[in-house]
């Protein structure tokens, strides 16, 4: 229950910040172009706070924090007094209207740069991307990636940690080959390897990009003592608890070898296994049926548990931090890369290289907000930047109910010299509403199926 409340609170804070930023973009450019703004609302429904400024704009915080809007003076919506007609949105030229509408998404991109700037200025504690193990019969094994090597480049992009690598690999979905540069173990020599991804099967909703390639990141020594039990996981259903020490699997002693246990459990998808654990000094036998997930076309069992890790050695720890100017350059580069990646993912959704099962909705976003806030302020900043970019891109989609749809109409007006007829606009709005509702329904369904 506390997790749910924490996720909800983090989600409301994140959404409130990002919506305010988006709507402020519209608001600021509208005022700069002489448009009267009647209301600036964060949220929908019953106002819980309101204030009116000297220019007649009413600022509102409403009860339902799931959106927001800027209401501008517009003859198409309300009657406008003669002396105010020059302040109406619809009476501005097409360039001004384009600027006002585009300002919302671009405010989100500007906020992402700001959030990443603070993140890099403060510093992000991270871990070097050193390869721990290579799974047998995997794409990484075929490419002969070296255990103990440090990945320094993916498809021409320099990387510093596993987050960079994940982002770069996801961007290569649909590619026939992924080139990697690896700093060889105990050496400064960098060698190039090529992953053959022609038959790569990667479902982000089921498995990480690294696991799908057979790459296991280096981690400190682990003890077969349960540190985490996933909610609604096979382990939870089977009665495993945090603190349990694994003694044997189907009568075979584990001998403090977590790697053997993790590898062995994959051989029992949807099959009941016997586990012996030590709990509070007593030996207990449990019967657990691992769930199944598909990895490279094969079913593998998994329990949904994490072991206890020893502390990370200092030589593997890094702090990704830059100075005042360096942080600006890095934040702009990170924002640009994510914008490009997001548009590439939209294209791959259309071509079918990425499944619609990967769409996430408000539940996943709330969980992400809660998790990142739990890790600390720096990670929450990174989450805000990522969601802000996605919000900006979604609003640029050419659906008539979104900013991108309005921009499409204004671009047509710019080319033809006359506005798009009202009837066509109305049909477009209806189509856009249905399409958006369909996408949201898929995203929410995906969220619910992951719970």
Tab-separated table of C-alpha atoms in Angstrom:
chain	number	residue	atom	x	y	z
A	1	UNK	CA	0.000	0.000	0.000
A	2	UNK	CA	2.847	2.388	0.854
A	3	UNK	CA	4.476	1.598	-2.509
A	4	UNK	CA	1.245	2.490	-4.309
A	5	UNK	CA	0.914	5.802	-2.439
A	6	UNK	CA	4.586	6.647	-3.087
A	7	UNK	CA	4.237	5.876	-6.808
A	8	UNK	CA	1.030	7.916	-7.001
A	9	UNK	CA	2.545	10.912	-5.228
A	10	UNK	CA	5.674	10.794	-7.424
A	11	UNK	CA	3.497	10.480	-10.529
A	12	UNK	CA	1.384	13.508	-9.557
A	13	UNK	CA	4.500	15.602	-8.897
A	14	UNK	CA	6.087	14.554	-12.218
A	15	UNK	CA	2.901	15.086	-14.209
A	16	UNK	CA	2.235	18.435	-12.559
A	17	UNK	CA	5.718	19.702	-13.375
A	18	UNK	CA	5.686	18.506	-16.991
A	19	UNK	CA	2.175	19.729	-17.780
A	20	UNK	CA	2.963	23.135	-16.281
A	21	UNK	CA	6.100	23.337	-18.436
A	22	UNK	CA	4.197	22.325	-21.578
A	23	UNK	CA	1.313	24.736	-21.068
A	24	UNK	CA	3.645	27.549	-20.047
A	25	UNK	CA	5.303	27.210	-23.450
A	26	UNK	CA	1.958	27.896	-25.162
A	27	UNK	CA	1.147	30.654	-22.658
A	28	UNK	CA	4.439	32.538	-22.951
A	29	UNK	CA	4.568	32.571	-26.758
A	30	UNK	CA	0.857	33.449	-26.987
A	31	UNK	CA	1.375	36.508	-24.819
A	32	UNK	CA	4.510	37.488	-26.769
A	33	UNK	CA	2.363	37.450	-29.912
A	34	UNK	CA	-0.372	39.610	-28.395
A	35	UNK	CA	-2.938	36.873	-27.727
A	36	UNK	CA	-5.097	37.285	-24.640
A	37	UNK	CA	-4.918	34.201	-22.403
A	38	UNK	CA	-8.139	33.760	-20.442
A	39	UNK	CA	-7.138	30.772	-18.335
A	40	UNK	CA	-4.007	28.751	-17.490
A	41	UNK	CA	-5.116	25.518	-15.843
A	42	UNK	CA	-3.067	22.677	-14.400
A	43	UNK	CA	-5.494	19.764	-14.072
A	44	UNK	CA	-9.161	19.363	-14.971
A	45	UNK	CA	-12.427	19.574	-13.074
A	46	UNK	CA	-13.235	21.539	-9.936
A	47	UNK	CA	-10.647	24.271	-9.172
A	48	UNK	CA	-8.943	23.912	-5.788
A	49	UNK	CA	-6.934	27.139	-6.206
A	50	UNK	CA	-7.308	30.134	-8.490
A	51	UNK	CA	-5.880	33.593	-8.994
A	52	UNK	CA	-6.380	36.325	-11.629
A	53	UNK	CA	-3.550	38.643	-12.741
A	54	UNK	CA	-3.662	42.239	-13.944
A	55	UNK	CA	-4.050	41.154	-17.590
A	56	UNK	CA	-7.183	39.141	-16.852
A	57	UNK	CA	-5.606	35.679	-16.991
A	58	UNK	CA	-7.052	33.242	-14.448
A	59	UNK	CA	-4.533	30.740	-13.058
A	60	UNK	CA	-6.128	27.505	-11.842
A	61	UNK	CA	-5.004	24.332	-10.119
A	62	UNK	CA	-7.820	21.806	-10.602
A	63	UNK	CA	-8.818	18.647	-8.771
A	64	UNK	CA	-7.913	16.025	-11.423
A	65	UNK	CA	-4.135	16.221	-12.100
A	66	UNK	CA	-4.219	14.354	-15.422
A	67	UNK	CA	-3.681	17.167	-17.871
A	68	UNK	CA	-3.965	20.895	-18.292
A	69	UNK	CA	-4.765	23.584	-20.827
A	70	UNK	CA	-4.340	27.211	-21.842
A	71	UNK	CA	-7.579	28.885	-22.939
A	72	UNK	CA	-6.926	31.719	-25.375
A	73	UNK	CA	-9.332	34.301	-26.694
A	74	UNK	CA	-10.757	32.812	-29.920
A	75	UNK	CA	-13.728	33.874	-32.063
A	76	UNK	CA	-14.324	30.248	-33.100
A	77	UNK	CA	-15.137	29.349	-29.503
A	78	UNK	CA	-16.764	32.430	-27.929
A	79	UNK	CA	-18.027	35.837	-28.895
A	80	UNK	CA	-15.253	38.404	-28.787
A	81	UNK	CA	-15.760	42.124	-28.169
A	82	UNK	CA	-14.797	44.401	-31.045
A	83	UNK	CA	-11.974	46.076	-29.108
A	84	UNK	CA	-10.400	42.666	-28.300
A	85	UNK	CA	-10.541	41.073	-31.739
A	86	UNK	CA	-6.894	41.861	-32.438
A	87	UNK	CA	-6.028	39.776	-29.327
A	88	UNK	CA	-7.882	36.670	-30.560
A	89	UNK	CA	-5.820	33.614	-31.493
A	90	UNK	CA	-7.701	32.993	-34.726
A	91	UNK	CA	-6.888	36.521	-35.973
A	92	UNK	CA	-3.137	36.043	-35.741
A	93	UNK	CA	-1.211	35.157	-38.894
A	94	UNK	CA	-0.345	31.531	-39.613
A	95	UNK	CA	3.284	31.923	-38.534
A	96	UNK	CA	2.223	33.238	-35.125
A	97	UNK	CA	-0.270	30.398	-34.671
A	98	UNK	CA	2.388	27.821	-35.596
A	99	UNK	CA	4.801	29.366	-33.067
A	100	UNK	CA	2.180	29.323	-30.280
A	101	UNK	CA	1.206	25.688	-30.874
A	102	UNK	CA	4.776	24.430	-31.327
A	103	UNK	CA	5.888	26.186	-28.134
A	104	UNK	CA	4.341	23.509	-25.876
A	105	UNK	CA	6.335	20.512	-27.165
A	106	UNK	CA	9.507	22.575	-27.495
A	107	UNK	CA	9.127	23.733	-23.885
A	108	UNK	CA	9.213	20.039	-22.943
A	109	UNK	CA	12.453	19.563	-24.891
A	110	UNK	CA	13.946	22.667	-23.231
A	111	UNK	CA	12.964	21.328	-19.800
A	112	UNK	CA	14.637	17.995	-20.599
A	113	UNK	CA	17.874	19.847	-21.379
A	114	UNK	CA	17.556	21.718	-18.064
A	115	UNK	CA	16.857	18.524	-16.063
A	116	UNK	CA	19.753	16.650	-17.675
A	117	UNK	CA	21.970	19.698	-17.091
A	118	UNK	CA	21.263	19.609	-13.341
A	119	UNK	CA	21.731	15.831	-13.339
A	120	UNK	CA	25.182	15.987	-14.952
A	121	UNK	CA	26.177	18.996	-12.846
A	122	UNK	CA	25.326	17.163	-9.600
A	123	UNK	CA	26.819	13.877	-10.824
A	124	UNK	CA	25.319	10.448	-11.432
A	125	UNK	CA	26.840	7.507	-9.535
A	126	UNK	CA	27.134	4.569	-11.922
A	127	UNK	CA	29.006	1.364	-12.758
A	128	UNK	CA	31.473	0.605	-15.571
A	129	UNK	CA	29.928	-1.658	-18.252
A	130	UNK	CA	32.200	-4.645	-17.700
A	131	UNK	CA	31.033	-8.000	-19.085
A	132	UNK	CA	30.692	-10.589	-16.332
A	133	UNK	CA	29.572	-13.692	-18.216
A	134	UNK	CA	28.432	-14.706	-21.675
A	135	UNK	CA	25.463	-17.054	-21.939
A	136	UNK	CA	26.082	-20.230	-23.970
A	137	UNK	CA	24.456	-20.506	-27.419
A	138	UNK	CA	23.798	-16.757	-27.471
A	139	UNK	CA	24.459	-13.981	-29.982
A	140	UNK	CA	27.232	-12.657	-27.722
A	141	UNK	CA	28.830	-16.117	-27.566
A	142	UNK	CA	28.813	-16.393	-31.368
A	143	UNK	CA	30.511	-12.989	-31.578
A	144	UNK	CA	33.140	-14.188	-29.055
A	145	UNK	CA	32.713	-11.230	-26.698
A	146	UNK	CA	35.339	-11.498	-23.947
A	147	UNK	CA	34.311	-11.959	-20.335
A	148	UNK	CA	35.920	-9.195	-18.300
A	149	UNK	CA	35.981	-6.771	-21.238
A	150	UNK	CA	34.512	-3.272	-20.915
A	151	UNK	CA	32.063	-2.153	-23.628
A	152	UNK	CA	33.051	1.365	-24.724
A	153	UNK	CA	31.128	1.842	-27.978
A	154	UNK	CA	27.856	0.593	-29.505
A	155	UNK	CA	27.120	1.194	-33.205
A	156	UNK	CA	29.506	4.145	-33.309
A	157	UNK	CA	28.215	5.748	-30.103
A	158	UNK	CA	30.594	6.034	-27.145
A	159	UNK	CA	29.079	4.699	-23.925
A	160	UNK	CA	29.998	5.064	-20.252
A	161	UNK	CA	27.585	2.833	-18.352
A	162	UNK	CA	24.933	0.153	-18.817
A	163	UNK	CA	22.170	2.738	-19.249
A	164	UNK	CA	23.977	4.201	-22.267
A	165	UNK	CA	24.416	0.699	-23.674
A	166	UNK	CA	20.768	-0.249	-23.223
A	167	UNK	CA	19.648	2.928	-24.982
A	168	UNK	CA	22.063	2.349	-27.868
A	169	UNK	CA	21.058	-1.317	-28.273
A	170	UNK	CA	17.334	-0.518	-28.247
A	171	UNK	CA	18.008	1.975	-31.037
A	172	UNK	CA	19.425	-0.871	-33.147
A	173	UNK	CA	16.236	-2.971	-33.095
A	174	UNK	CA	15.660	-4.125	-36.657
A	175	UNK	CA	19.361	-3.921	-37.611
A	176	UNK	CA	21.068	-6.942	-39.116
A	177	UNK	CA	24.266	-6.336	-37.173
A	178	UNK	CA	25.360	-4.380	-34.081
A	179	UNK	CA	29.055	-3.413	-33.920
A	180	UNK	CA	30.590	-3.135	-30.438
A	181	UNK	CA	33.988	-1.885	-29.301
A	182	UNK	CA	35.319	-3.578	-26.191
A	183	UNK	CA	38.309	-2.634	-24.070
A	184	UNK	CA	40.017	-5.993	-23.638
A	185	UNK	CA	40.589	-7.389	-20.118
A	186	UNK	CA	43.726	-6.059	-18.381
A	187	UNK	CA	44.491	-3.885	-21.406
A	188	UNK	CA	43.780	-0.466	-22.933
A	189	UNK	CA	43.429	-2.069	-26.370
A	190	UNK	CA	39.978	-1.688	-27.941
A	191	UNK	CA	38.764	-4.427	-30.247
A	192	UNK	CA	35.671	-4.382	-32.481
A	193	UNK	CA	33.118	-7.201	-32.409
A	194	UNK	CA	29.987	-7.601	-34.493
A	195	UNK	CA	26.791	-9.075	-33.107
A	196	UNK	CA	24.771	-10.919	-35.751
A	197	UNK	CA	21.196	-9.794	-35.019
A	198	UNK	CA	19.441	-11.130	-38.124
A	199	UNK	CA	17.532	-13.616	-35.971
A	200	UNK	CA	17.527	-11.485	-32.822
A	201	UNK	CA	14.354	-11.940	-30.797
A	202	UNK	CA	13.923	-9.078	-28.333
A	203	UNK	CA	10.744	-8.331	-26.385
A	204	UNK	CA	11.465	-5.419	-23.997
A	205	UNK	CA	8.342	-6.184	-21.951
A	206	UNK	CA	9.749	-9.645	-21.128
A	207	UNK	CA	13.550	-9.385	-21.047
A	208	UNK	CA	16.330	-6.803	-21.015
A	209	UNK	CA	18.253	-5.976	-24.181
A	210	UNK	CA	21.470	-7.358	-22.667
A	211	UNK	CA	19.906	-10.659	-21.613
A	212	UNK	CA	18.403	-11.098	-25.078
A	213	UNK	CA	21.937	-10.932	-26.516
A	214	UNK	CA	23.405	-13.215	-23.852
A	215	UNK	CA	25.433	-10.514	-22.064
A	216	UNK	CA	25.554	-10.763	-18.266
A	217	UNK	CA	26.984	-7.601	-16.642
A	218	UNK	CA	29.734	-8.052	-14.094
A	219	UNK	CA	28.486	-7.966	-10.529
A	220	UNK	CA	30.259	-8.460	-7.195
A	221	UNK	CA	30.263	-11.863	-5.560
A	222	UNK	CA	26.791	-12.976	-4.651
A	223	UNK	CA	25.501	-15.056	-1.801
A	224	UNK	CA	22.505	-17.357	-2.366
A	225	UNK	CA	20.547	-15.378	0.228
A	226	UNK	CA	17.319	-13.874	-1.097
A	227	UNK	CA	17.474	-10.063	-1.055
A	228	UNK	CA	14.348	-9.401	-3.125
A	229	UNK	CA	11.211	-11.362	-4.008
A	230	UNK	CA	9.212	-9.990	-6.935
A	231	UNK	CA	5.545	-9.219	-6.332
A	232	UNK	CA	3.215	-11.900	-7.740
A	233	UNK	CA	6.296	-13.831	-8.879
A	234	UNK	CA	6.651	-17.652	-8.806
A	235	UNK	CA	8.960	-17.215	-5.795
A	236	UNK	CA	6.321	-15.303	-3.843
A	237	UNK	CA	3.657	-17.855	-4.754
A	238	UNK	CA	5.989	-20.664	-3.644
A	239	UNK	CA	6.602	-19.146	-0.217
A	240	UNK	CA	10.161	-17.824	-0.588
A	241	UNK	CA	10.966	-14.910	1.744
A	242	UNK	CA	13.648	-12.234	1.885
A	243	UNK	CA	16.506	-13.597	4.015
A	244	UNK	CA	16.071	-17.239	2.978
A	245	UNK	CA	19.392	-18.961	2.204
A	246	UNK	CA	19.201	-21.403	-0.703
A	247	UNK	CA	20.644	-24.795	0.229
A	248	UNK	CA	19.628	-27.219	-2.538
A	249	UNK	CA	17.654	-27.495	-5.775
A	250	UNK	CA	15.956	-30.837	-6.459
A	251	UNK	CA	18.321	-32.442	-3.935
A	252	UNK	CA	21.481	-30.993	-5.531
A	253	UNK	CA	23.553	-28.831	-3.184
A	254	UNK	CA	23.893	-25.208	-4.304
A	255	UNK	CA	27.173	-24.780	-2.357
A	256	UNK	CA	26.926	-20.960	-2.298
A	257	UNK	CA	27.062	-20.925	-6.123
A	258	UNK	CA	24.339	-18.502	-7.197
A	259	UNK	CA	25.463	-18.611	-10.824
A	260	UNK	CA	24.880	-22.372	-10.959
A	261	UNK	CA	21.481	-21.999	-9.319
A	262	UNK	CA	20.442	-19.185	-11.696
A	263	UNK	CA	21.530	-21.221	-14.717
A	264	UNK	CA	19.902	-24.432	-13.494
A	265	UNK	CA	16.505	-22.885	-12.718
A	266	UNK	CA	16.192	-21.880	-16.392
A	267	UNK	CA	15.847	-25.588	-17.279
A	268	UNK	CA	12.505	-25.893	-15.470
A	269	UNK	CA	9.961	-23.557	-17.114
A	270	UNK	CA	6.472	-24.298	-15.766
A	271	UNK	CA	7.826	-27.346	-13.892
A	272	UNK	CA	7.674	-27.747	-10.146
A	273	UNK	CA	11.055	-27.886	-8.392
A	274	UNK	CA	11.993	-28.631	-4.800
A	275	UNK	CA	13.965	-25.989	-2.960
A	276	UNK	CA	15.552	-26.406	0.424
A	277	UNK	CA	16.172	-23.159	2.273
A	278	UNK	CA	17.564	-22.167	5.631
A	279	UNK	CA	15.228	-19.812	7.487
A	280	UNK	CA	15.882	-18.638	11.040
A	281	UNK	CA	18.283	-21.526	11.581
A	282	UNK	CA	15.829	-24.187	10.347
A	283	UNK	CA	15.813	-26.132	7.064
A	284	UNK	CA	12.539	-25.836	5.124
A	285	UNK	CA	11.454	-27.559	1.922
A	286	UNK	CA	9.412	-25.567	-0.583
A	287	UNK	CA	7.871	-26.509	-3.919
A	288	UNK	CA	7.975	-23.790	-6.570
A	289	UNK	CA	6.973	-23.765	-10.247
A	290	UNK	CA	9.100	-21.249	-12.226
A	291	UNK	CA	7.256	-19.209	-14.832
A	292	UNK	CA	8.421	-19.360	-18.456
A	293	UNK	CA	9.744	-16.615	-20.695
A	294	UNK	CA	11.079	-16.825	-24.229
A	295	UNK	CA	14.754	-16.006	-24.799
A	296	UNK	CA	16.150	-16.328	-28.338
A	297	UNK	CA	13.321	-18.660	-29.300
A	298	UNK	CA	13.701	-20.926	-26.253
A	299	UNK	CA	11.594	-21.137	-23.119
A	300	UNK	CA	13.477	-20.488	-19.895
A	301	UNK	CA	12.308	-20.705	-16.307
A	302	UNK	CA	12.580	-17.831	-13.864
A	303	UNK	CA	11.642	-17.337	-10.224
A	304	UNK	CA	11.641	-13.598	-9.724
A	305	UNK	CA	14.264	-13.324	-6.959
A	306	UNK	CA	17.516	-11.422	-6.467
A	307	UNK	CA	20.508	-12.546	-4.377
A	308	UNK	CA	22.557	-10.629	-1.829
A	309	UNK	CA	25.505	-8.832	-3.446
A	310	UNK	CA	28.854	-7.978	-1.920
A	311	UNK	CA	29.868	-4.270	-2.128
A	312	UNK	CA	31.082	-3.025	-5.521
A	313	UNK	CA	34.888	-2.753	-5.844
A	314	UNK	CA	36.010	0.883	-6.130
A	315	UNK	CA	37.610	0.304	-9.550
A	316	UNK	CA	34.172	-0.432	-11.033
A	317	UNK	CA	32.478	2.669	-9.634
A	318	UNK	CA	32.265	5.859	-11.678
A	319	UNK	CA	30.618	9.237	-11.160
A	320	UNK	CA	29.312	10.736	-14.398
A	321	UNK	CA	29.762	14.437	-13.765
A	322	UNK	CA	30.714	17.481	-15.825
A	323	UNK	CA	31.426	21.149	-15.239
A	324	UNK	CA	29.161	24.119	-15.934
A	325	UNK	CA	29.797	24.175	-19.693
A	326	UNK	CA	30.385	20.433	-20.104
A	327	UNK	CA	27.038	19.643	-18.476
A	328	UNK	CA	25.252	21.869	-20.990
A	329	UNK	CA	26.833	20.087	-23.949
A	330	UNK	CA	26.105	16.651	-22.487
A	331	UNK	CA	22.490	17.550	-21.654
A	332	UNK	CA	21.834	18.808	-25.176
A	333	UNK	CA	23.442	15.702	-26.665
A	334	UNK	CA	21.453	13.356	-24.384
A	335	UNK	CA	18.188	15.157	-25.217
A	336	UNK	CA	18.880	15.041	-28.942
A	337	UNK	CA	19.771	11.343	-28.832
A	338	UNK	CA	16.552	10.518	-26.967
A	339	UNK	CA	14.434	12.584	-29.378
A	340	UNK	CA	15.983	10.736	-32.331
A	341	UNK	CA	15.574	7.367	-30.586
A	342	UNK	CA	11.916	8.084	-29.785
A	343	UNK	CA	11.100	8.960	-33.390
A	344	UNK	CA	12.962	5.819	-34.535
A	345	UNK	CA	10.859	3.719	-32.149
A	346	UNK	CA	7.657	5.266	-33.546
A	347	UNK	CA	8.840	4.330	-37.043
A	348	UNK	CA	9.627	0.775	-35.892
A	349	UNK	CA	6.173	0.496	-34.302
A	350	UNK	CA	4.687	1.358	-37.699
A	351	UNK	CA	6.902	-1.129	-39.572
A	352	UNK	CA	6.357	-3.849	-36.967
A	353	UNK	CA	10.001	-4.095	-35.820
A	354	UNK	CA	8.743	-3.109	-32.358
A	355	UNK	CA	5.539	-4.607	-30.956
A	356	UNK	CA	2.666	-2.480	-29.623
A	357	UNK	CA	3.063	-4.612	-26.474
A	358	UNK	CA	5.954	-2.288	-25.606
A	359	UNK	CA	3.676	0.755	-25.251
A	360	UNK	CA	3.417	1.919	-21.651
A	361	UNK	CA	0.637	3.897	-19.996
A	362	UNK	CA	0.047	5.832	-16.775
A	363	UNK	CA	0.549	2.828	-14.472
A	364	UNK	CA	4.038	2.113	-15.819
A	365	UNK	CA	4.878	5.818	-15.704
A	366	UNK	CA	3.710	5.995	-12.076
A	367	UNK	CA	5.876	2.987	-11.200
A	368	UNK	CA	8.842	4.570	-12.969
A	369	UNK	CA	8.264	7.853	-11.117
A	370	UNK	CA	8.146	6.082	-7.760
A	371	UNK	CA	11.220	3.949	-8.453
A	372	UNK	CA	13.354	6.836	-9.705
A	373	UNK	CA	12.290	9.103	-6.833
A	374	UNK	CA	13.161	6.287	-4.424
A	375	UNK	CA	16.697	6.092	-5.829
A	376	UNK	CA	17.282	9.806	-5.270
A	377	UNK	CA	16.850	13.289	-6.710
A	378	UNK	CA	19.417	12.829	-9.501
A	379	UNK	CA	17.608	9.775	-10.870
A	380	UNK	CA	14.232	11.511	-10.596
A	381	UNK	CA	15.638	14.358	-12.703
A	382	UNK	CA	16.628	11.833	-15.381
A	383	UNK	CA	13.143	10.325	-15.279
A	384	UNK	CA	11.504	13.766	-15.607
A	385	UNK	CA	13.714	14.554	-18.607
A	386	UNK	CA	12.841	11.268	-20.311
A	387	UNK	CA	9.075	11.664	-19.789
A	388	UNK	CA	9.234	15.322	-20.821
A	389	UNK	CA	10.814	14.315	-24.127
A	390	UNK	CA	8.159	11.659	-24.674
A	391	UNK	CA	5.396	14.151	-23.848
A	392	UNK	CA	6.819	16.604	-26.371
A	393	UNK	CA	7.073	13.962	-29.094
A	394	UNK	CA	3.593	12.562	-28.487
A	395	UNK	CA	2.164	16.067	-28.819
A	396	UNK	CA	3.939	16.476	-32.157
A	397	UNK	CA	2.236	13.431	-33.663
A	398	UNK	CA	-0.010	14.552	-36.560
A	399	UNK	CA	-3.258	13.652	-34.802
A	400	UNK	CA	-5.759	16.539	-34.973
A	401	UNK	CA	-6.539	16.464	-31.229
A	402	UNK	CA	-2.831	16.997	-30.440
A	403	UNK	CA	-0.530	19.949	-31.103
A	404	UNK	CA	0.905	18.089	-34.087
A	405	UNK	CA	-2.541	17.911	-35.697
A	406	UNK	CA	-3.043	21.663	-35.365
A	407	UNK	CA	0.430	22.223	-36.804
A	408	UNK	CA	-0.478	19.986	-39.760
A	409	UNK	CA	-3.558	22.109	-40.487
A	410	UNK	CA	-1.519	25.323	-40.268
A	411	UNK	CA	1.189	23.950	-42.559
A	412	UNK	CA	-1.515	23.099	-45.118
A	413	UNK	CA	-2.840	26.636	-44.728
A	414	UNK	CA	0.662	27.984	-45.253
A	415	UNK	CA	1.039	25.993	-48.489
A	416	UNK	CA	-2.440	26.590	-49.917
A	417	UNK	CA	-2.966	30.130	-48.681
A	418	UNK	CA	-6.312	29.319	-47.048
A	419	UNK	CA	-7.465	27.546	-43.878
A	420	UNK	CA	-8.501	23.894	-43.906
A	421	UNK	CA	-12.333	23.793	-44.127
A	422	UNK	CA	-14.129	23.474	-40.765
A	423	UNK	CA	-15.879	20.221	-41.786
A	424	UNK	CA	-12.577	18.552	-42.651
A	425	UNK	CA	-11.077	19.777	-39.390
A	426	UNK	CA	-14.052	18.361	-37.472
A	427	UNK	CA	-13.670	14.967	-39.159
A	428	UNK	CA	-9.972	15.059	-38.382
A	429	UNK	CA	-10.615	15.782	-34.708
A	430	UNK	CA	-12.971	12.818	-34.484
A	431	UNK	CA	-10.481	10.498	-36.159
A	432	UNK	CA	-7.693	11.797	-33.948
A	433	UNK	CA	-9.743	11.254	-30.794
A	434	UNK	CA	-10.516	7.655	-31.802
A	435	UNK	CA	-6.859	6.942	-32.680
A	436	UNK	CA	-5.601	8.476	-29.433
A	437	UNK	CA	-8.190	6.561	-27.410
A	438	UNK	CA	-7.096	3.352	-29.143
A	439	UNK	CA	-3.412	3.942	-28.338
A	440	UNK	CA	-4.223	4.792	-24.724
A	441	UNK	CA	-6.341	1.654	-24.401
A	442	UNK	CA	-3.479	-0.530	-25.681
A	443	UNK	CA	-1.018	1.173	-23.318
A	444	UNK	CA	-3.288	0.736	-20.280
A	445	UNK	CA	-3.976	-2.892	-21.221
A	446	UNK	CA	-0.208	-3.483	-21.431
A	447	UNK	CA	0.208	-1.874	-18.011
A	448	UNK	CA	-2.441	-4.096	-16.459
A	449	UNK	CA	-0.980	-7.251	-18.029
A	450	UNK	CA	2.402	-6.461	-16.420
A	451	UNK	CA	1.000	-6.143	-12.898
